[in-house]
């Protein structure tokens, strides 16, 4: 028989009772909530409320569903759920990010049936929530942006055959086209079956087939199937294969389960990350995976498609999904669009035996749910020491190291980071030697340059000094968090009714609410900035271009260091009060969207300078570099430069090799000008008639005077 799925998304009865545990019969009244969606995103009085709540709805089934193999499935409920069908407890689940289900056929009746869900989203009050206080659960950024409570992913009821495929673990091998298939079944088979495997290629044609026996008494089947000359999956060519597993009895199909796979390899060698055997420069951004109307509930696959395509327009080849287990559609779209995903375990607040068990169970469930996605290339266990004390506690360091080795064995196809550190924390053992560093530009230019130098020469304190470090000295070096603030246009964030969104005043309260988006118009005028910029819109645009210039300088400084294997910009999108995104909270682009890829690409032209303001007639000395991050060596590449409107130019030729920076100086006399002027130093890397990269540097030229220069040129410089 065919599987039949009925969605239970939509309107549910809802009641929030705070910390009070009510029986269903004690609920005093109901209001309407939309499932999926956290209650904090739907009710003004519950924006920052955790606690207990009831959900309830009815659904209809046909008579032949009664007693049949019918499963009620929840994508995710935060944090603890007890599910009742027609008044009988069907399943109890703890954990806020992963799916769970219950067989409910025995509880059904023909016609109308009722589902009720008691949800607990705990606070850290041990008297109210002794079994799972908030700090001992994986919660991630809820302590920053506000809590996430309720049924926040989809719900469905599904009729299946009694004998069906519960799960598929698929491990493709690029080298020989082999695909390891592990199918888990609903129960030990009562009779001999066959398992048929069919693989469709990216073009839709059949690439491989195999039929293996599934003997009676077996509850799992493992086999291999071979694809001839498989196409490699990569961000540039996200070729996907579809594997279909059919359980057959006497030749008749009993059940079908399918999933997509991608052939790709990820490894590290000599300080570089290799994708499919080629070095890759990781150009990533931190993604909080928060959404403008649903907190963590994805609006649609189309929304994900749009934001990921914008990520690629910005030159990104990776997103670091930050201490969050996302909706599985996140990975499915990344697979199709072609984005690498670096996924992190949500942190807890303190490490106890119960916390460790919950973190380990979440890691296992994450790999089991999402392990087939080729886009995922790396897991992180801990972020910035949060929820642990690696700095002072040897037992915590031993736990994270033990978990690192367990995860490497459980999923050998991916890289693993033990702790992604910010001072004073560090690594114990890790596949990547990454570190976080924030230095706002232009104020802290020299601090940033010093960090890049220390990181590139492995002098930053990235590993434990306690004698338990397991460092090879060949781990790829990355700055995995850095960034600068910009501003979104508040008019673009308002809803259809013209009102500002509720999250303008939510989340962690920084600086007596000065970080909140609410009130920006008043603060703009009260600071007298209207007299400088004329309008808030002009100020926002100027802030975005300042963000671009700062990021440009930081990225250029890193790309001049061939020892560095990549970076992660904070962040992909704004999030509530955080305004440091490359897109805003509604995924509107910044003013620099169409030029950002010129500094965020595999091949880049890099100016190096000490100042950008000169008197006419002064000697201008600019260091020029070319960096190449991936692919074959480009022999005879030309680095050309010209100062616009002056007739001054120059060029150099060299072989452009992956992971190597080529340098050449540019020296010239600043041209004569009658009035202060801005001249653009245009840079270009070319091979034959093909332009590989472009960039520019703005120089302020002042006419020669015996006294102070008249007039002013408003141009940004790290020193002035």
Short mmCIF file of C-alpha atoms in Angstrom, two decimals, residues 177-459:
data_model
loop_
_atom_site.label_atom_id
_atom_site.label_comp_id
_atom_site.label_asym_id
_atom_site.label_seq_id
_atom_site.Cartn_x
_atom_site.Cartn_y
_atom_site.Cartn_z
CA UNK A 177 31.13 5.63 -6.94
CA UNK A 178 30.16 3.31 -4.09
CA UNK A 179 27.14 4.18 -1.97
CA UNK A 180 26.79 2.49 1.40
CA UNK A 181 23.11 1.92 2.19
CA UNK A 182 21.81 1.12 5.68
CA UNK A 183 18.03 0.72 5.82
CA UNK A 184 16.32 0.34 9.18
CA UNK A 185 12.91 -1.34 9.12
CA UNK A 186 9.84 -0.86 11.27
CA UNK A 187 10.12 -4.35 12.79
CA UNK A 188 11.74 -7.74 12.17
CA UNK A 189 10.28 -8.90 8.87
CA UNK A 190 7.66 -11.66 9.18
CA UNK A 191 8.60 -13.08 5.75
CA UNK A 192 11.38 -12.90 3.18
CA UNK A 193 11.42 -9.59 1.28
CA UNK A 194 13.71 -7.92 -1.23
CA UNK A 195 15.18 -4.45 -1.00
CA UNK A 196 15.58 -2.75 -4.36
CA UNK A 197 17.97 0.21 -4.64
CA UNK A 198 17.77 2.58 -7.58
CA UNK A 199 19.91 5.68 -8.04
CA UNK A 200 18.92 8.49 -10.42
CA UNK A 201 21.61 10.82 -11.71
CA UNK A 202 21.43 14.62 -11.84
CA UNK A 203 19.94 14.35 -15.33
CA UNK A 204 17.13 12.06 -14.14
CA UNK A 205 18.44 8.89 -15.80
CA UNK A 206 19.03 5.69 -13.84
CA UNK A 207 22.67 5.57 -12.73
CA UNK A 208 22.67 2.32 -10.72
CA UNK A 209 20.38 -0.42 -9.46
CA UNK A 210 20.68 -3.36 -7.10
CA UNK A 211 18.33 -5.87 -5.45
CA UNK A 212 19.34 -7.58 -2.20
CA UNK A 213 17.57 -10.05 0.04
CA UNK A 214 15.83 -8.84 3.20
CA UNK A 215 15.34 -12.15 5.06
CA UNK A 216 12.60 -12.86 7.57
CA UNK A 217 13.55 -11.80 11.07
CA UNK A 218 15.75 -8.94 9.92
CA UNK A 219 15.04 -5.37 11.13
CA UNK A 220 17.85 -3.77 9.13
CA UNK A 221 19.47 -4.27 5.73
CA UNK A 222 22.88 -3.02 4.61
CA UNK A 223 24.22 -3.11 1.08
CA UNK A 224 26.23 -1.19 -1.48
CA UNK A 225 25.42 0.13 -4.92
CA UNK A 226 27.92 1.49 -7.46
CA UNK A 227 27.53 4.58 -9.65
CA UNK A 228 29.86 4.78 -12.65
CA UNK A 229 31.93 8.00 -12.89
CA UNK A 230 29.89 9.98 -10.35
CA UNK A 231 29.71 13.75 -10.67
CA UNK A 232 31.14 15.55 -7.65
CA UNK A 233 28.92 17.84 -5.58
CA UNK A 234 30.37 21.31 -4.93
CA UNK A 235 29.14 24.89 -4.48
CA UNK A 236 30.01 25.53 -8.14
CA UNK A 237 28.27 22.37 -9.38
CA UNK A 238 25.74 21.08 -6.82
CA UNK A 239 25.02 17.83 -8.64
CA UNK A 240 22.62 15.67 -6.65
CA UNK A 241 21.63 12.03 -7.05
CA UNK A 242 18.35 10.58 -5.80
CA UNK A 243 18.39 7.17 -4.17
CA UNK A 244 15.14 5.23 -3.97
CA UNK A 245 14.80 2.18 -1.70
CA UNK A 246 11.80 -0.10 -2.36
CA UNK A 247 10.82 -2.92 -0.02
CA UNK A 248 9.20 -5.70 -2.04
CA UNK A 249 7.26 -8.84 -1.10
CA UNK A 250 6.86 -11.38 -3.91
CA UNK A 251 7.78 -8.66 -6.40
CA UNK A 252 5.12 -6.21 -5.19
CA UNK A 253 6.19 -2.89 -3.72
CA UNK A 254 5.40 -2.75 0.00
CA UNK A 255 7.05 0.58 0.86
CA UNK A 256 9.27 3.21 -0.77
CA UNK A 257 11.71 5.59 0.90
CA UNK A 258 14.02 7.99 -0.94
CA UNK A 259 16.56 10.71 -0.31
CA UNK A 260 19.11 12.79 -2.19
CA UNK A 261 22.87 12.35 -1.94
CA UNK A 262 25.93 14.13 -3.23
CA UNK A 263 29.34 12.65 -3.96
CA UNK A 264 31.97 14.78 -2.25
CA UNK A 265 34.98 14.46 -0.01
CA UNK A 266 36.16 16.81 2.74
CA UNK A 267 39.60 16.59 4.30
CA UNK A 268 42.45 18.70 5.62
CA UNK A 269 46.07 18.55 4.49
CA UNK A 270 49.01 20.78 5.31
CA UNK A 271 46.94 23.65 6.63
CA UNK A 272 44.33 23.68 3.85
CA UNK A 273 40.73 22.46 3.52
CA UNK A 274 40.23 20.18 0.53
CA UNK A 275 36.88 19.65 -1.15
CA UNK A 276 36.88 16.80 -3.67
CA UNK A 277 40.66 16.72 -3.58
CA UNK A 278 41.10 20.44 -4.37
CA UNK A 279 42.00 23.22 -1.92
CA UNK A 280 39.15 25.56 -1.13
CA UNK A 281 39.16 29.01 0.46
CA UNK A 282 36.26 28.97 2.90
CA UNK A 283 34.30 32.22 2.49
CA UNK A 284 31.58 31.96 5.07
CA UNK A 285 29.13 33.97 7.15
CA UNK A 286 27.59 33.21 10.52
CA UNK A 287 23.88 32.42 10.16
CA UNK A 288 21.69 32.70 13.25
CA UNK A 289 18.86 31.00 11.29
CA UNK A 290 16.25 33.40 12.72
CA UNK A 291 13.34 34.66 10.64
CA UNK A 292 11.41 37.94 10.63
CA UNK A 293 7.99 36.61 11.61
CA UNK A 294 8.47 33.13 13.06
CA UNK A 295 11.71 33.33 15.11
CA UNK A 296 13.11 29.92 14.11
CA UNK A 297 10.19 28.63 12.05
CA UNK A 298 11.08 28.75 8.35
CA UNK A 299 8.56 30.76 6.30
CA UNK A 300 8.90 28.51 3.23
CA UNK A 301 11.40 26.73 1.02
CA UNK A 302 11.10 29.66 -1.40
CA UNK A 303 12.32 31.98 1.37
CA UNK A 304 15.34 29.74 1.95
CA UNK A 305 16.04 29.56 -1.78
CA UNK A 306 16.00 33.36 -2.00
CA UNK A 307 18.34 33.95 0.94
CA UNK A 308 20.80 31.27 -0.16
CA UNK A 309 20.98 32.63 -3.69
CA UNK A 310 21.68 36.06 -2.21
CA UNK A 311 24.45 34.44 -0.17
CA UNK A 312 26.05 33.19 -3.36
CA UNK A 313 25.65 36.61 -4.99
CA UNK A 314 27.72 37.96 -2.10
CA UNK A 315 30.48 35.50 -2.96
CA UNK A 316 29.84 33.20 0.00
CA UNK A 317 30.43 29.48 -0.43
CA UNK A 318 29.54 28.53 3.15
CA UNK A 319 27.25 29.41 6.05
CA UNK A 320 28.05 28.60 9.67
CA UNK A 321 24.64 27.74 11.15
CA UNK A 322 25.22 29.07 14.63
CA UNK A 323 24.55 26.87 17.71
CA UNK A 324 21.25 25.76 16.23
CA UNK A 325 19.64 22.65 14.79
CA UNK A 326 17.69 24.09 11.86
CA UNK A 327 14.61 22.87 10.04
CA UNK A 328 15.80 20.01 7.76
CA UNK A 329 14.63 22.01 4.73
CA UNK A 330 17.56 24.34 5.43
CA UNK A 331 20.00 21.61 4.41
CA UNK A 332 17.87 20.38 1.51
CA UNK A 333 17.91 23.84 -0.07
CA UNK A 334 21.64 24.27 0.62
CA UNK A 335 22.20 20.95 -1.18
CA UNK A 336 20.31 22.18 -4.24
CA UNK A 337 21.69 25.73 -4.35
CA UNK A 338 25.26 24.75 -3.56
CA UNK A 339 26.33 26.09 -0.16
CA UNK A 340 28.57 24.38 2.34
CA UNK A 341 27.07 24.32 5.84
CA UNK A 342 29.06 24.29 9.07
CA UNK A 343 26.61 23.12 11.76
CA UNK A 344 26.91 23.59 15.51
CA UNK A 345 25.40 21.91 18.52
CA UNK A 346 23.22 24.30 20.60
CA UNK A 347 24.98 25.11 23.85
CA UNK A 348 23.67 24.57 27.35
CA UNK A 349 24.30 26.79 30.36
CA UNK A 350 26.32 24.45 32.57
CA UNK A 351 27.87 21.04 32.07
CA UNK A 352 26.52 18.33 34.38
CA UNK A 353 26.02 14.62 33.79
CA UNK A 354 22.45 15.30 32.67
CA UNK A 355 23.60 18.13 30.40
CA UNK A 356 26.29 15.96 28.80
CA UNK A 357 23.78 13.18 28.11
CA UNK A 358 21.40 15.65 26.45
CA UNK A 359 24.15 17.21 24.33
CA UNK A 360 25.37 13.80 23.20
CA UNK A 361 21.84 12.63 22.37
CA UNK A 362 21.25 15.80 20.34
CA UNK A 363 24.50 15.26 18.42
CA UNK A 364 23.55 11.67 17.63
CA UNK A 365 20.05 12.69 16.53
CA UNK A 366 21.44 15.51 14.41
CA UNK A 367 23.76 13.18 12.49
CA UNK A 368 21.04 10.54 12.12
CA UNK A 369 18.51 13.07 10.82
CA UNK A 370 20.77 15.12 8.57
CA UNK A 371 23.76 12.94 7.77
CA UNK A 372 22.75 12.37 4.14
CA UNK A 373 23.15 16.05 3.19
CA UNK A 374 26.33 16.76 1.20
CA UNK A 375 26.18 20.45 2.12
CA UNK A 376 27.12 19.72 5.74
CA UNK A 377 30.92 19.51 5.89
CA UNK A 378 31.71 20.24 9.55
CA UNK A 379 30.23 19.84 13.05
CA UNK A 380 31.06 21.98 16.10
CA UNK A 381 30.48 20.63 19.60
CA UNK A 382 30.98 23.78 21.73
CA UNK A 383 31.05 27.47 20.84
CA UNK A 384 33.25 29.89 22.80
CA UNK A 385 33.33 27.68 25.91
CA UNK A 386 29.59 28.36 26.46
CA UNK A 387 28.11 25.93 28.93
CA UNK A 388 31.53 24.51 29.82
CA UNK A 389 34.63 25.68 31.69
CA UNK A 390 37.41 24.43 29.46
CA UNK A 391 39.71 27.17 30.75
CA UNK A 392 39.79 25.87 34.33
CA UNK A 393 38.22 22.40 34.35
CA UNK A 394 40.24 19.39 33.14
CA UNK A 395 37.15 17.16 33.29
CA UNK A 396 35.35 19.45 30.86
CA UNK A 397 38.32 19.37 28.50
CA UNK A 398 38.35 15.58 28.73
CA UNK A 399 34.61 15.46 27.97
CA UNK A 400 34.86 17.65 24.88
CA UNK A 401 37.85 15.62 23.64
CA UNK A 402 36.01 12.33 24.22
CA UNK A 403 32.98 13.71 22.37
CA UNK A 404 35.21 14.87 19.50
CA UNK A 405 36.56 11.33 19.03
CA UNK A 406 33.11 9.76 19.34
CA UNK A 407 31.72 12.10 16.67
CA UNK A 408 34.68 11.49 14.34
CA UNK A 409 34.00 7.75 14.59
CA UNK A 410 30.23 8.10 14.24
CA UNK A 411 30.52 10.33 11.17
CA UNK A 412 33.95 10.01 9.53
CA UNK A 413 32.80 11.90 6.41
CA UNK A 414 33.00 15.34 8.04
CA UNK A 415 35.33 17.62 9.94
CA UNK A 416 34.79 18.21 13.65
CA UNK A 417 35.63 21.25 15.77
CA UNK A 418 35.74 20.63 19.51
CA UNK A 419 35.34 24.23 20.71
CA UNK A 420 35.19 27.23 18.39
CA UNK A 421 37.09 29.62 20.65
CA UNK A 422 37.11 33.23 21.73
CA UNK A 423 39.65 34.39 24.31
CA UNK A 424 40.24 33.03 26.89
CA UNK A 425 38.95 29.67 25.63
CA UNK A 426 40.78 27.37 23.23
CA UNK A 427 40.92 24.06 21.40
CA UNK A 428 41.93 20.72 22.88
CA UNK A 429 41.84 18.69 19.64
CA UNK A 430 40.19 19.87 16.45
CA UNK A 431 40.22 19.39 12.70
CA UNK A 432 40.23 23.19 12.22
CA UNK A 433 42.30 25.72 14.15
CA UNK A 434 39.73 28.48 14.19
CA UNK A 435 39.45 31.54 16.43
CA UNK A 436 37.10 34.48 16.94
CA UNK A 437 38.34 38.07 17.01
CA UNK A 438 36.44 41.36 16.88
CA UNK A 439 38.18 44.66 16.11
CA UNK A 440 35.97 47.45 14.78
CA UNK A 441 37.45 49.40 11.88
CA UNK A 442 38.84 52.03 11.55
CA UNK A 443 39.47 52.47 15.29
CA UNK A 444 41.30 49.19 15.84
CA UNK A 445 43.09 48.70 12.57
CA UNK A 446 46.43 47.86 14.17
CA UNK A 447 44.79 45.41 16.55
CA UNK A 448 43.31 43.59 13.56
CA UNK A 449 46.63 43.50 11.71
CA UNK A 450 48.32 42.11 14.82
CA UNK A 451 45.70 39.37 15.17
CA UNK A 452 46.08 38.31 11.52
CA UNK A 453 49.83 38.08 12.00
CA UNK A 454 49.56 36.06 15.22
CA UNK A 455 46.96 33.70 13.76
CA UNK A 456 48.90 33.13 10.53
CA UNK A 457 52.06 32.28 12.48
CA UNK A 458 50.19 30.14 15.05
CA UNK A 459 51.09 32.51 17.89
#
